PDB file of C-alpha atoms in Angstrom:
ATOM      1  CA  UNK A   1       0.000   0.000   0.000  1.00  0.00           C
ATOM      2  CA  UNK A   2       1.376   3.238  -0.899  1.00  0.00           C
ATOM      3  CA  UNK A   3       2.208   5.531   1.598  1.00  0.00           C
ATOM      4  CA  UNK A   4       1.654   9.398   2.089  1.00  0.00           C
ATOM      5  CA  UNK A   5       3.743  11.463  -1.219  1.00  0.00           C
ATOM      6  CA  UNK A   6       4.829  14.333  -0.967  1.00  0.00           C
ATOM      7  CA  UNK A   7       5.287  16.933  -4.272  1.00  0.00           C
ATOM      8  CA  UNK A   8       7.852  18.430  -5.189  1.00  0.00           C
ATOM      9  CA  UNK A   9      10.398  17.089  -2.912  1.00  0.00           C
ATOM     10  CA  UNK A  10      12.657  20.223  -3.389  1.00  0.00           C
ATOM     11  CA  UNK A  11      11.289  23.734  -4.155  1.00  0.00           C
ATOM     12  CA  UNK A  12      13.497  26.605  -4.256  1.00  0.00           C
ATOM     13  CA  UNK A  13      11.501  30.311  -4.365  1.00  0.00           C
ATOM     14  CA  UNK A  14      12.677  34.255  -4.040  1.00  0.00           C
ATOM     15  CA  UNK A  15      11.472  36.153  -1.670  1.00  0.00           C
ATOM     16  CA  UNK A  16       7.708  37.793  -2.148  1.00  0.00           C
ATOM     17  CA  UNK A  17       6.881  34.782  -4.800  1.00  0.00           C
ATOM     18  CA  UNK A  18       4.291  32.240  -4.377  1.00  0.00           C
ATOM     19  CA  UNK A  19       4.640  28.204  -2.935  1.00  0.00           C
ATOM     20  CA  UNK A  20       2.016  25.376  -4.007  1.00  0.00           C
ATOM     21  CA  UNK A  21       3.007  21.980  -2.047  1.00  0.00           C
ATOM     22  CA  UNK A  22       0.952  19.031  -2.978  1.00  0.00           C
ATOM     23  CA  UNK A  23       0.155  15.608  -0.895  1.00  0.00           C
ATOM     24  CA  UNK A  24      -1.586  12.708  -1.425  1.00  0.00           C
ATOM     25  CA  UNK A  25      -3.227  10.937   1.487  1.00  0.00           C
ATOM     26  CA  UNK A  26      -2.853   6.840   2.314  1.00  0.00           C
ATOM     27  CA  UNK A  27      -5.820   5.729   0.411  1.00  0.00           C
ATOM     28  CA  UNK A  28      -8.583   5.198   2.274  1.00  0.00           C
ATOM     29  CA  UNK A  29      -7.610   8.450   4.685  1.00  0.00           C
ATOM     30  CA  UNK A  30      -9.438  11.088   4.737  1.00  0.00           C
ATOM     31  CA  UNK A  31      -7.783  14.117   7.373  1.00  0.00           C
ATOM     32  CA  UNK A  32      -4.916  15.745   5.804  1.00  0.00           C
ATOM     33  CA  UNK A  33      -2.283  17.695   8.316  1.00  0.00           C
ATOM     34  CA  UNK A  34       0.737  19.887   7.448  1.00  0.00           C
ATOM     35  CA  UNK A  35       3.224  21.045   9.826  1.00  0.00           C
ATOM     36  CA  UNK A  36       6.699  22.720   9.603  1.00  0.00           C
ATOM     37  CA  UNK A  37       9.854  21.837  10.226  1.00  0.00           C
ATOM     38  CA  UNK A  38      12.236  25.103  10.382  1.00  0.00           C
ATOM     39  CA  UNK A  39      15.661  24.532  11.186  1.00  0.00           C
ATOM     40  CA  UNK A  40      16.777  24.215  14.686  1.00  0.00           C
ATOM     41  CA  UNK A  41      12.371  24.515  16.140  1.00  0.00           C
ATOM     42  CA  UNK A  42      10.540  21.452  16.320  1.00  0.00           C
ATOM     43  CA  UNK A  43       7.450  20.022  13.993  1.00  0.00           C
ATOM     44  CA  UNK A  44       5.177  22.795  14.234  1.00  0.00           C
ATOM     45  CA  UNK A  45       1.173  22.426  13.619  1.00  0.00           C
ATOM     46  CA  UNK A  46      -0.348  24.302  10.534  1.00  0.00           C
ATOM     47  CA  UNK A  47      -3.120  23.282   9.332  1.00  0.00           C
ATOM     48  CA  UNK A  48      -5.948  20.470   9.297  1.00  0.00           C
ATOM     49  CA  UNK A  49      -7.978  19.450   6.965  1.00  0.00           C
ATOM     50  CA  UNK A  50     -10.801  16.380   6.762  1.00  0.00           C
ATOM     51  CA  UNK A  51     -13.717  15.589   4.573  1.00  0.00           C
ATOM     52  CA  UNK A  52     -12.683  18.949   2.541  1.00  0.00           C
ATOM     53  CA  UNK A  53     -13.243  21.418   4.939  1.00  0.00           C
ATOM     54  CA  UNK A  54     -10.606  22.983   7.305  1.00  0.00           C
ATOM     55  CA  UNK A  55     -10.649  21.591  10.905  1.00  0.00           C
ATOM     56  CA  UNK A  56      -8.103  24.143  12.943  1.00  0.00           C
ATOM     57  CA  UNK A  57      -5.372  26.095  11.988  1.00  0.00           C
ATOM     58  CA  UNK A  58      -1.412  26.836  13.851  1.00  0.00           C
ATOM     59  CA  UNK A  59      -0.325  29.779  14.756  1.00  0.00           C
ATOM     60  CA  UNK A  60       0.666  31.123  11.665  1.00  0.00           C
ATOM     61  CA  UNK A  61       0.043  34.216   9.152  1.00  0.00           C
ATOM     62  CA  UNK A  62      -2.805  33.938   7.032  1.00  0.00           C
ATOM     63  CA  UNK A  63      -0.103  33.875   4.061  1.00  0.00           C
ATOM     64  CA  UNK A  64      -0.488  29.963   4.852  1.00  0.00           C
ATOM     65  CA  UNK A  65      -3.504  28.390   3.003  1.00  0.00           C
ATOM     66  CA  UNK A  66      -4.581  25.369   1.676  1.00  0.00           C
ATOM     67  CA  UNK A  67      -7.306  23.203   0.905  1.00  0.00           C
ATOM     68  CA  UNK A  68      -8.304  19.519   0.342  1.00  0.00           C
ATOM     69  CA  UNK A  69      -9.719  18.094  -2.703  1.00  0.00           C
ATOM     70  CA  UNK A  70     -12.533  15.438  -3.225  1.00  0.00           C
ATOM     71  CA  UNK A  71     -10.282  12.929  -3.442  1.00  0.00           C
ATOM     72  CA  UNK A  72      -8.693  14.085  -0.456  1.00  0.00           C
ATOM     73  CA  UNK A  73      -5.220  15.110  -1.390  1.00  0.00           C
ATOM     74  CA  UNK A  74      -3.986  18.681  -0.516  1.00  0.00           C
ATOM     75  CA  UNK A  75      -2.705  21.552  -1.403  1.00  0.00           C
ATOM     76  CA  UNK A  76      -0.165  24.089   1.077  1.00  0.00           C
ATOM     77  CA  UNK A  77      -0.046  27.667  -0.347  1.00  0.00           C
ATOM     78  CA  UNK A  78       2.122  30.138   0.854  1.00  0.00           C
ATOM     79  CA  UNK A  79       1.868  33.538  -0.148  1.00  0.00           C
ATOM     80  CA  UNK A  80       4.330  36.618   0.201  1.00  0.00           C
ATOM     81  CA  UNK A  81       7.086  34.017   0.874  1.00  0.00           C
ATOM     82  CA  UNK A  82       9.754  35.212   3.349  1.00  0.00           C
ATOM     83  CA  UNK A  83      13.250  34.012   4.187  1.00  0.00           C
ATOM     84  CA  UNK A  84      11.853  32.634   7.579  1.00  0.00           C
ATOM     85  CA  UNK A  85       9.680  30.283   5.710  1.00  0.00           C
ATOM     86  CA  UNK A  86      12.631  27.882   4.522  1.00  0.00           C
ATOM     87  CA  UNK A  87      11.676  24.831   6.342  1.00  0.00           C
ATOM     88  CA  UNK A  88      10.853  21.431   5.800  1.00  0.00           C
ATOM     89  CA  UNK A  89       7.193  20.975   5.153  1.00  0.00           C
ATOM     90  CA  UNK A  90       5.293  17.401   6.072  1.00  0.00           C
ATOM     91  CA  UNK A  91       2.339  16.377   5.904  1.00  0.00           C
ATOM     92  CA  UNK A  92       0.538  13.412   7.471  1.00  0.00           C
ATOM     93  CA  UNK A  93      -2.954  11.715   6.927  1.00  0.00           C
ATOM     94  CA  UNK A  94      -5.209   9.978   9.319  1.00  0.00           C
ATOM     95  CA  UNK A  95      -8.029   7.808   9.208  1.00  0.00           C
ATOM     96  CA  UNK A  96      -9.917  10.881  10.229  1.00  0.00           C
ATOM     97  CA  UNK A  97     -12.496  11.697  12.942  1.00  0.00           C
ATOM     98  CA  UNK A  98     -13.905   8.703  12.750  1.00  0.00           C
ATOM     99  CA  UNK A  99     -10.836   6.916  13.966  1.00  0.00           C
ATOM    100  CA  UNK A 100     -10.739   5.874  17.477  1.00  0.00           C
ATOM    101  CA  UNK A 101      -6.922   6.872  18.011  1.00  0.00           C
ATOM    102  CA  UNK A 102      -6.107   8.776  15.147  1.00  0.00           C
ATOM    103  CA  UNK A 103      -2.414   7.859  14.694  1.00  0.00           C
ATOM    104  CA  UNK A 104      -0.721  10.193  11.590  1.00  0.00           C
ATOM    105  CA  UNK A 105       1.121   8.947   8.798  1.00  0.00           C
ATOM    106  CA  UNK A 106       3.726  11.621   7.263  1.00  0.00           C
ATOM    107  CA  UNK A 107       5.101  11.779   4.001  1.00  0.00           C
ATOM    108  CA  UNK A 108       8.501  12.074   2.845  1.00  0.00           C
ATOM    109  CA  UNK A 109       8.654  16.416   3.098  1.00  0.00           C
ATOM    110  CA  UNK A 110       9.262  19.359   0.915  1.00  0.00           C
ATOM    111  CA  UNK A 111      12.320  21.224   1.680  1.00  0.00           C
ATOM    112  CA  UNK A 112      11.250  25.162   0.546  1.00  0.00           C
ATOM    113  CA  UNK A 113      14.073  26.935   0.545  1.00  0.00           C
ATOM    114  CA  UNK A 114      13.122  31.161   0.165  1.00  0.00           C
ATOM    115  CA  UNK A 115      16.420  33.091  -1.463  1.00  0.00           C
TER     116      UNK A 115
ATOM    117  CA  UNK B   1       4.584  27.532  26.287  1.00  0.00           C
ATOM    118  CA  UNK B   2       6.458  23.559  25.689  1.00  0.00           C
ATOM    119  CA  UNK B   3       3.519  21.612  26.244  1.00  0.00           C
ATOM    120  CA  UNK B   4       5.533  18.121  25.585  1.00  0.00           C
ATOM    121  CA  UNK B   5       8.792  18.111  26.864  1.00  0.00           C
ATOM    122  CA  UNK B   6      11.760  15.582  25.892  1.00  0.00           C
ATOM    123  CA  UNK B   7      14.548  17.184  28.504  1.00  0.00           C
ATOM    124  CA  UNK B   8      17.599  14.837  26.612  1.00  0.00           C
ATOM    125  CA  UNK B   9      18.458  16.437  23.432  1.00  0.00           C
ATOM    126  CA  UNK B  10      20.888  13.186  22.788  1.00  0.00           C
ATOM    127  CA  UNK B  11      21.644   9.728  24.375  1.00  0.00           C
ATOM    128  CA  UNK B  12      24.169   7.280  23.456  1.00  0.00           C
ATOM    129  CA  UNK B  13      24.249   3.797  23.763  1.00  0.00           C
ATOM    130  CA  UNK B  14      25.634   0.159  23.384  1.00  0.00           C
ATOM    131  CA  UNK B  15      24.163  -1.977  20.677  1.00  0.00           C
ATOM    132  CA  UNK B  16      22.757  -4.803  22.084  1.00  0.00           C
ATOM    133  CA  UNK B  17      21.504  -2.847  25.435  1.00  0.00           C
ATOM    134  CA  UNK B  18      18.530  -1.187  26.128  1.00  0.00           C
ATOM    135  CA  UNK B  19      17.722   2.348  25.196  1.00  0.00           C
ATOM    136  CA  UNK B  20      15.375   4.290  27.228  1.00  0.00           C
ATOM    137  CA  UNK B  21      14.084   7.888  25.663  1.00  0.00           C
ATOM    138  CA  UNK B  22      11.497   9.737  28.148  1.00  0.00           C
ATOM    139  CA  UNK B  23       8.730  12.368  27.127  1.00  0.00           C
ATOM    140  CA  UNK B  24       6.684  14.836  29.674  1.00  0.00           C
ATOM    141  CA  UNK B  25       3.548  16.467  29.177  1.00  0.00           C
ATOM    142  CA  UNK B  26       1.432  19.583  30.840  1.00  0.00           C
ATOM    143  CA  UNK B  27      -1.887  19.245  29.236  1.00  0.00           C
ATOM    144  CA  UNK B  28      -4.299  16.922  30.885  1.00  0.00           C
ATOM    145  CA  UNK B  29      -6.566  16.866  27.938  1.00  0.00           C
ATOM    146  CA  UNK B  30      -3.858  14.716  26.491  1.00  0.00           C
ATOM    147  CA  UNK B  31      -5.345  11.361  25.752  1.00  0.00           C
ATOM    148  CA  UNK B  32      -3.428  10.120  22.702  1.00  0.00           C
ATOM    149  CA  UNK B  33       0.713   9.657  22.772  1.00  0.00           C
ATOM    150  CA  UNK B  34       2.960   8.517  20.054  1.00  0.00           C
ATOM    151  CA  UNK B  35       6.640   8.211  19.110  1.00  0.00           C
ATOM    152  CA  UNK B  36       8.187   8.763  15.611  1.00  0.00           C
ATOM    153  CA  UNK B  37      11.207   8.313  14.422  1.00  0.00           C
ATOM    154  CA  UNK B  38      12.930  10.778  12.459  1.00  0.00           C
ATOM    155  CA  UNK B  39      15.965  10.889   9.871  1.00  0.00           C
ATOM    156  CA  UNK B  40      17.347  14.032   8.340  1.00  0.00           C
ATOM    157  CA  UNK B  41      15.593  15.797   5.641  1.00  0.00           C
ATOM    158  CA  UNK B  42      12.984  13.205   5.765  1.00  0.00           C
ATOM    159  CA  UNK B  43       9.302  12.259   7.429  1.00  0.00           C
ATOM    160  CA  UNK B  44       8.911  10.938  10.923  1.00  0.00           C
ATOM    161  CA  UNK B  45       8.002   7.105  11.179  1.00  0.00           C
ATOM    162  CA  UNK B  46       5.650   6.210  13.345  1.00  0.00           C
ATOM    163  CA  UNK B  47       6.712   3.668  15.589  1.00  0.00           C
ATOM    164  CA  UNK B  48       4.359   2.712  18.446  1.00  0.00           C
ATOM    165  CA  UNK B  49       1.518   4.317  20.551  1.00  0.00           C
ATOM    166  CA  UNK B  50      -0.209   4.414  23.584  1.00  0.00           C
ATOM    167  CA  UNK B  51      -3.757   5.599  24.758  1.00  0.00           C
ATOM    168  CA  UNK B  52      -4.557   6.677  27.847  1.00  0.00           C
ATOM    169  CA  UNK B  53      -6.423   4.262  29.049  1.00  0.00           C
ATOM    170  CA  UNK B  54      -3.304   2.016  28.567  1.00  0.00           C
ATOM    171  CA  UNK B  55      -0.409   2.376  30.976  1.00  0.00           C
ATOM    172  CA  UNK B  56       1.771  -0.217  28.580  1.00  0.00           C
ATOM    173  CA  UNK B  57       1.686  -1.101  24.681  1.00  0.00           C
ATOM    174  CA  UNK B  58       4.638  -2.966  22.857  1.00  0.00           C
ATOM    175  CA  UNK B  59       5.673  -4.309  19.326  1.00  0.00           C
ATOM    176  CA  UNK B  60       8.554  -5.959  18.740  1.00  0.00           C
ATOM    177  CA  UNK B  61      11.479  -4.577  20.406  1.00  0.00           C
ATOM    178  CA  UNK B  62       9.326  -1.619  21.121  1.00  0.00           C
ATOM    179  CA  UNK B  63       7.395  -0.617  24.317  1.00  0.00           C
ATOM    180  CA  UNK B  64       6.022   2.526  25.506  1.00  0.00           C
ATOM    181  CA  UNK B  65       4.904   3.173  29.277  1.00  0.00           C
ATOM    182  CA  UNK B  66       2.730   5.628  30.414  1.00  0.00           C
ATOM    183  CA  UNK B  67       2.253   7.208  33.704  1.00  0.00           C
ATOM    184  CA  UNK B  68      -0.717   9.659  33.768  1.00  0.00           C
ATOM    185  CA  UNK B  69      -0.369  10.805  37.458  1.00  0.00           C
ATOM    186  CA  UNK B  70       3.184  11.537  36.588  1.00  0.00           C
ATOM    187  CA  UNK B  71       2.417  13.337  32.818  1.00  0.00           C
ATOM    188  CA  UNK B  72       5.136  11.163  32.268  1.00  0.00           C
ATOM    189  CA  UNK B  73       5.829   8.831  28.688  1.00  0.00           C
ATOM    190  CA  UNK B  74       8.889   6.340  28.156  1.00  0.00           C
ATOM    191  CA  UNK B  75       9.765   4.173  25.037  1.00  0.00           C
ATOM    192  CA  UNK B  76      12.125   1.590  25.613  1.00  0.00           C
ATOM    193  CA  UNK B  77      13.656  -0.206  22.571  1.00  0.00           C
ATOM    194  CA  UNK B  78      15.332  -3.313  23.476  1.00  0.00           C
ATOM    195  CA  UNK B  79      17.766  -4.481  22.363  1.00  0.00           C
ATOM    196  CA  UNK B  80      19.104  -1.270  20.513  1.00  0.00           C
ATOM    197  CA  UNK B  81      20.938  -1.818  17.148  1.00  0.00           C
ATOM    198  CA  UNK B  82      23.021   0.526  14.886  1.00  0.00           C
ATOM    199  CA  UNK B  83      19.859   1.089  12.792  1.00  0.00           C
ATOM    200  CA  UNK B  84      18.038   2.644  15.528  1.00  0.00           C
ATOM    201  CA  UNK B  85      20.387   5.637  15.579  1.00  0.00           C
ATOM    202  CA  UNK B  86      17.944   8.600  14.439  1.00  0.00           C
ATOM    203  CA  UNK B  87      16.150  11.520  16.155  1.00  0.00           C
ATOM    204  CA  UNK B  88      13.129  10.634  18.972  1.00  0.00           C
ATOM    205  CA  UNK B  89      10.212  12.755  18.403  1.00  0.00           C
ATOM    206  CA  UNK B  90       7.242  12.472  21.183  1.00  0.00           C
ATOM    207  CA  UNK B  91       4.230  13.555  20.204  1.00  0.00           C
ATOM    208  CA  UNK B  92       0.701  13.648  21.963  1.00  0.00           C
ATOM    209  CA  UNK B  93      -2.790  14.643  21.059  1.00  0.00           C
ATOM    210  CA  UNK B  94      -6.044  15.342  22.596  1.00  0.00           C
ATOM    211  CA  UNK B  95      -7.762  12.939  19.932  1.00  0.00           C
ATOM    212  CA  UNK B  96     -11.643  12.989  22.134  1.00  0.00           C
ATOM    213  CA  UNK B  97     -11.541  17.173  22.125  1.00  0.00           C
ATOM    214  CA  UNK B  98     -12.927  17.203  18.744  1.00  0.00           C
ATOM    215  CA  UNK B  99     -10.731  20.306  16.889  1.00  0.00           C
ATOM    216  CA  UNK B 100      -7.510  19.290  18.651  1.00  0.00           C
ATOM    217  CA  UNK B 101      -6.673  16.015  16.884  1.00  0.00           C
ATOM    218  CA  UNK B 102      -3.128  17.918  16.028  1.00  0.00           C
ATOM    219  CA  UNK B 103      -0.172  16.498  17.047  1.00  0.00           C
ATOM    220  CA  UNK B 104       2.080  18.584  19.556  1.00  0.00           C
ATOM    221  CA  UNK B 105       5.830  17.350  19.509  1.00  0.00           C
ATOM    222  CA  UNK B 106       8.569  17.446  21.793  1.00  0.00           C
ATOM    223  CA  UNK B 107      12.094  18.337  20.449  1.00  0.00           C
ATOM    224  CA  UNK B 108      13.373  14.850  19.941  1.00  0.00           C
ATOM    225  CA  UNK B 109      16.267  13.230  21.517  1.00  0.00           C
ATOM    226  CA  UNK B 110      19.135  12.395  19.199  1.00  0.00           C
ATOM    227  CA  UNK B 111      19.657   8.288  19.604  1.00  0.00           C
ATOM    228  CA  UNK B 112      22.814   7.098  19.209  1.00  0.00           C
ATOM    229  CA  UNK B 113      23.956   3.126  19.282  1.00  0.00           C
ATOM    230  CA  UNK B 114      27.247   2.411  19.845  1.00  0.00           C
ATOM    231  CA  UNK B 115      28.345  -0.664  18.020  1.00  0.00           C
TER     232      UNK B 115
END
């Protein structure tokens, strides 16, 4: 069974442009999270999204979007990008609400790196 | 405000011997713990979890103890081989407060085995 992927794995942006990071879910999965990894912090909670709609949301700038499609994969946009966005970004699926423990599968990453 | 705390940023030891990596929490609402493992530049593995009404759970050379009164989470891998020399991520989440199925990490603890 295919895990959680992850596109693209390396993205490389300028300052002020525009990110799109894709994932794909474990089939079969419907909740969709995304965290950040910046260098030196922790995994850090963004966003959360199940059956398509948006569940809860980090602390973070509203320059961090996304949504989830009918299939269930996702989509991370970040707008405005700044230098202190360059970070490794995961995301992880679960069975969803429905599941009695919940336990998140993460993908591979996409290393953004803002210039 | 460190809700999950993993107070050993590193631990070395002998293949063959047992490795024990420990975890603290503040948040009472906590109900749902896991451990990942985590290698550079790539997504954390899950490895093994434990819910709260559990005090023990393992698989394998994996087991994970939990002590509520205490806040208190250990996961002991026994024995420890070269291949389990990665980064220790913690992570908990308050899976029955519907919104907060997010997972909040600790900072990991650097494993090394010594072979």
């Amino acid at each position: 069974e295919a895990g959680v992927t992850q596109s693209p794995t390396h993205l490389i942006k300028t300052r002020g442009q525009q990110a799109t990071l894709r994932c794909s879910p474990i089939s079969g999965h419907t909740s969709v999270y995304w965290y950040q990894q910046a260098l030196g912090l922790g995994l850090q909670f963004l966003l959360w999204y199940d059956e398509g709609e948006e569940r809860n949301r980090g602390n973070f700038p509203p320059r961090f979007s996304g949504r989830q499609f009918p299939n269930y994969s996702s989509e991370l946009n970040v707008n405005a990008l700044e230098l202190e966005d360059s970070a490794l970004y995961l995301c992880a699926s679960s069975l969803g609400t429905g599941d009695l423990e919940g336990t998140q599968y993460f993908g591979p990453g996409t290393r953004l790196t803002v210039l | 405000d460190q809700q999950v705390k993993q107070n050993s940023p590193s631990l070395s030891v002998q293949e063959g011997r047992i490795s024990i990596l420990n975890c603290d929490y503040t948040n009472s609402m906590f109900d749902y713990f896991l451990w990942y493992k985590k290698y550079p530049a790539e997504g954390p593995t899950f490895l093994i979890s434990i819910s709260s009404i559990k005090d023990k759970n393992e698989d394998g050379r994996f087991t994970v103890f939990l002590n509520k009164s205490a806040k208190h989470l250990s996961l002991h891998i026994v024995p420890s081989q070269p291949g389990d020399s990665a980064v220790y991520f913690c992570a908990a989440s308050a899976h029955w407060d519907f919104g907060n199925e997010k997972l909040t990490f600790g900072t990991g603890t650097r494993l090394t085995i010594i072979p």
